[in-house]
PDB file of C-alpha atoms in Angstrom:
ATOM      1  CA  MET I 300      -6.380 -13.402 -20.639  1.00  0.00           C
ATOM      2  CA  LYS I 301      -9.334 -15.061 -19.431  1.00  0.00           C
ATOM      3  CA  LYS I 302     -12.299 -13.122 -17.295  1.00  0.00           C
ATOM      4  CA  GLN I 303     -14.406 -14.882 -14.913  1.00  0.00           C
ATOM      5  CA  ILE I 304     -17.025 -13.470 -12.237  1.00  0.00           C
ATOM      6  CA  TRP I 305     -16.055 -13.568  -9.128  1.00  0.00           C
ATOM      7  CA  LYS I 306     -17.936 -13.715  -5.836  1.00  0.00           C
ATOM      8  CA  PHE I 307     -16.303 -12.359  -2.449  1.00  0.00           C
ATOM      9  CA  ASN I 308     -17.846 -12.062   1.552  1.00  0.00           C
ATOM     10  CA  LEU I 309     -18.161  -9.404   2.966  1.00  0.00           C
ATOM     11  CA  LEU I 310     -17.402  -8.627   6.829  1.00  0.00           C
ATOM     12  CA  VAL I 311     -19.638  -5.368   8.560  1.00  0.00           C
ATOM     13  CA  GLN I 312     -16.592  -4.216   9.715  1.00  0.00           C
ATOM     14  CA  SER I 313     -14.443  -0.030   9.034  1.00  0.00           C
ATOM     15  CA  ASN I 314     -11.397  -2.076   7.899  1.00  0.00           C
ATOM     16  CA  PHE I 315     -11.096  -5.186   6.103  1.00  0.00           C
ATOM     17  CA  LYS I 316      -8.789  -6.438   3.590  1.00  0.00           C
ATOM     18  CA  ILE I 317      -9.600  -8.788   0.322  1.00  0.00           C
ATOM     19  CA  GLU I 318      -7.343 -10.685  -1.851  1.00  0.00           C
ATOM     20  CA  MET I 319      -8.428 -10.216  -5.157  1.00  0.00           C
ATOM     21  CA  PRO I 320      -6.631 -10.552  -8.877  1.00  0.00           C
ATOM     22  CA  LYS I 321      -5.736  -7.140 -10.067  1.00  0.00           C
ATOM     23  CA  GLY I 322      -7.954  -5.100 -11.916  1.00  0.00           C
ATOM     24  CA  ALA I 323     -10.669  -6.557 -10.945  1.00  0.00           C
ATOM     25  CA  GLU I 324     -14.048  -4.279 -11.747  1.00  0.00           C
ATOM     26  CA  ILE I 325     -16.430  -4.527  -8.915  1.00  0.00           C
ATOM     27  CA  ILE I 326     -19.755  -5.274 -10.695  1.00  0.00           C
ATOM     28  CA  SER I 327     -22.062  -5.558  -7.843  1.00  0.00           C
ATOM     29  CA  VAL I 328     -22.806  -5.494  -4.146  1.00  0.00           C
ATOM     30  CA  GLN I 329     -26.084  -7.665  -2.802  1.00  0.00           C
ATOM     31  CA  ASN I 330     -26.939  -9.515   0.727  1.00  0.00           C
ATOM     32  CA  GLN I 331     -27.114 -13.363  -0.688  1.00  0.00           C
ATOM     33  CA  GLY I 332     -28.357 -15.841   2.006  1.00  0.00           C
ATOM     34  CA  GLY I 333     -27.874 -12.768   4.872  1.00  0.00           C
ATOM     35  CA  ASN I 334     -24.438 -11.828   4.320  1.00  0.00           C
ATOM     36  CA  GLY I 335     -23.140  -9.195   2.075  1.00  0.00           C
ATOM     37  CA  VAL I 336     -21.522 -10.235  -1.006  1.00  0.00           C
ATOM     38  CA  MET I 337     -19.401  -8.507  -3.890  1.00  0.00           C
ATOM     39  CA  TRP I 338     -18.662  -9.740  -7.808  1.00  0.00           C
ATOM     40  CA  ALA I 339     -16.273  -8.272  -9.425  1.00  0.00           C
ATOM     41  CA  ILE I 340     -14.956  -9.601 -13.414  1.00  0.00           C
ATOM     42  CA  CYS I 341     -11.107 -10.958 -12.611  1.00  0.00           C
ATOM     43  CA  ASP I 342      -8.704 -11.789 -14.903  1.00  0.00           C
ATOM     44  CA  THR I 343      -8.122 -15.301 -13.274  1.00  0.00           C
ATOM     45  CA  GLN I 344      -4.370 -14.959 -14.764  1.00  0.00           C
ATOM     46  CA  ALA I 345      -3.821 -12.125 -12.709  1.00  0.00           C
ATOM     47  CA  GLU I 346      -1.572 -11.446  -9.675  1.00  0.00           C
ATOM     48  CA  LYS I 347      -2.947 -10.926  -6.259  1.00  0.00           C
ATOM     49  CA  GLU I 348      -3.464  -7.896  -4.531  1.00  0.00           C
ATOM     50  CA  SER I 349      -4.888  -6.539  -0.965  1.00  0.00           C
ATOM     51  CA  ARG I 350      -7.314  -4.504  -1.356  1.00  0.00           C
ATOM     52  CA  THR I 351      -8.956  -3.070   1.846  1.00  0.00           C
ATOM     53  CA  PHE I 352     -12.904  -1.959   2.129  1.00  0.00           C
ATOM     54  CA  ALA I 353     -15.454  -0.685   4.766  1.00  0.00           C
ATOM     55  CA  ILE I 354     -18.368  -0.637   5.662  1.00  0.00           C
ATOM     56  CA  PHE I 355     -21.116   2.167   7.311  1.00  0.00           C
ATOM     57  CA  GLY I 356     -23.993   1.799   8.425  1.00  0.00           C
ATOM     58  CA  THR I 357     -26.329   4.790   7.389  1.00  0.00           C
ATOM     59  CA  GLY I 358     -26.323   6.990   9.675  1.00  0.00           C
ATOM     60  CA  HIS I 359     -23.247   5.984  10.948  1.00  0.00           C
ATOM     61  CA  ASN I 360     -20.272   8.573  10.922  1.00  0.00           C
ATOM     62  CA  MET I 361     -17.243   8.349   8.470  1.00  0.00           C
ATOM     63  CA  PRO I 362     -13.688   9.413   7.468  1.00  0.00           C
ATOM     64  CA  ALA I 363     -14.383  12.889   5.208  1.00  0.00           C
ATOM     65  CA  ASP I 364     -11.618  11.553   2.768  1.00  0.00           C
ATOM     66  CA  GLY I 365      -9.992   8.475   1.161  1.00  0.00           C
ATOM     67  CA  LEU I 366     -13.186   6.654   0.376  1.00  0.00           C
ATOM     68  CA  LYS I 367     -14.273   5.418  -2.719  1.00  0.00           C
ATOM     69  CA  TYR I 368     -18.336   4.182  -2.833  1.00  0.00           C
ATOM     70  CA  VAL I 369     -18.594   0.491  -4.401  1.00  0.00           C
ATOM     71  CA  GLY I 370     -22.449  -0.265  -3.104  1.00  0.00           C
ATOM     72  CA  THR I 371     -25.452  -0.415  -0.907  1.00  0.00           C
ATOM     73  CA  TYR I 372     -26.784  -3.459   0.536  1.00  0.00           C
ATOM     74  CA  LEU I 373     -29.727  -4.549   2.833  1.00  0.00           C
ATOM     75  CA  GLY I 374     -28.842  -6.059   6.300  1.00  0.00           C
ATOM     76  CA  HIS I 375     -30.938  -7.854   8.498  1.00  0.00           C
ATOM     77  CA  GLY I 376     -33.800  -6.429   8.519  1.00  0.00           C
ATOM     78  CA  ALA I 377     -33.857  -2.431   8.596  1.00  0.00           C
ATOM     79  CA  LEU I 378     -30.256  -2.574   8.889  1.00  0.00           C
ATOM     80  CA  VAL I 379     -28.503  -0.582   4.761  1.00  0.00           C
ATOM     81  CA  TRP I 380     -25.274  -1.448   4.335  1.00  0.00           C
ATOM     82  CA  HIS I 381     -23.280   0.905   2.473  1.00  0.00           C
ATOM     83  CA  LEU I 382     -19.248  -0.916   0.798  1.00  0.00           C
ATOM     84  CA  PHE I 383     -16.306   1.905  -0.011  1.00  0.00           C
ATOM     85  CA  GLU I 384     -13.485   1.006  -0.711  1.00  0.00           C
ATOM     86  CA  ILE I 385     -10.378   2.405   1.475  1.00  0.00           C
ATOM     87  CA  LEU I 386      -7.987   4.407  -0.896  1.00  0.00           C
ATOM     88  CA  ILE I 387      -5.279   5.706   0.582  1.00  0.00           C
TER      89      ILE I 387
END
């Protein structure tokens, strides 16, 4: 098993998929160069899987269940985004 930290770009959407190695462990979410990014510890030899995420702004409506909080980052200006993984 060979592990590396990989970066994944985020979309400001209520539902989007990211291809990641199975078992990838998300370790951080930040703004980099005006864009949301997520870093994860990945097994470079693992099969890829599609994971589904959603981003919600502070005060926005969101589903009552089926979400796992991942992290928060600052957007443009006063915007604050909250990243969740969709589990259902």
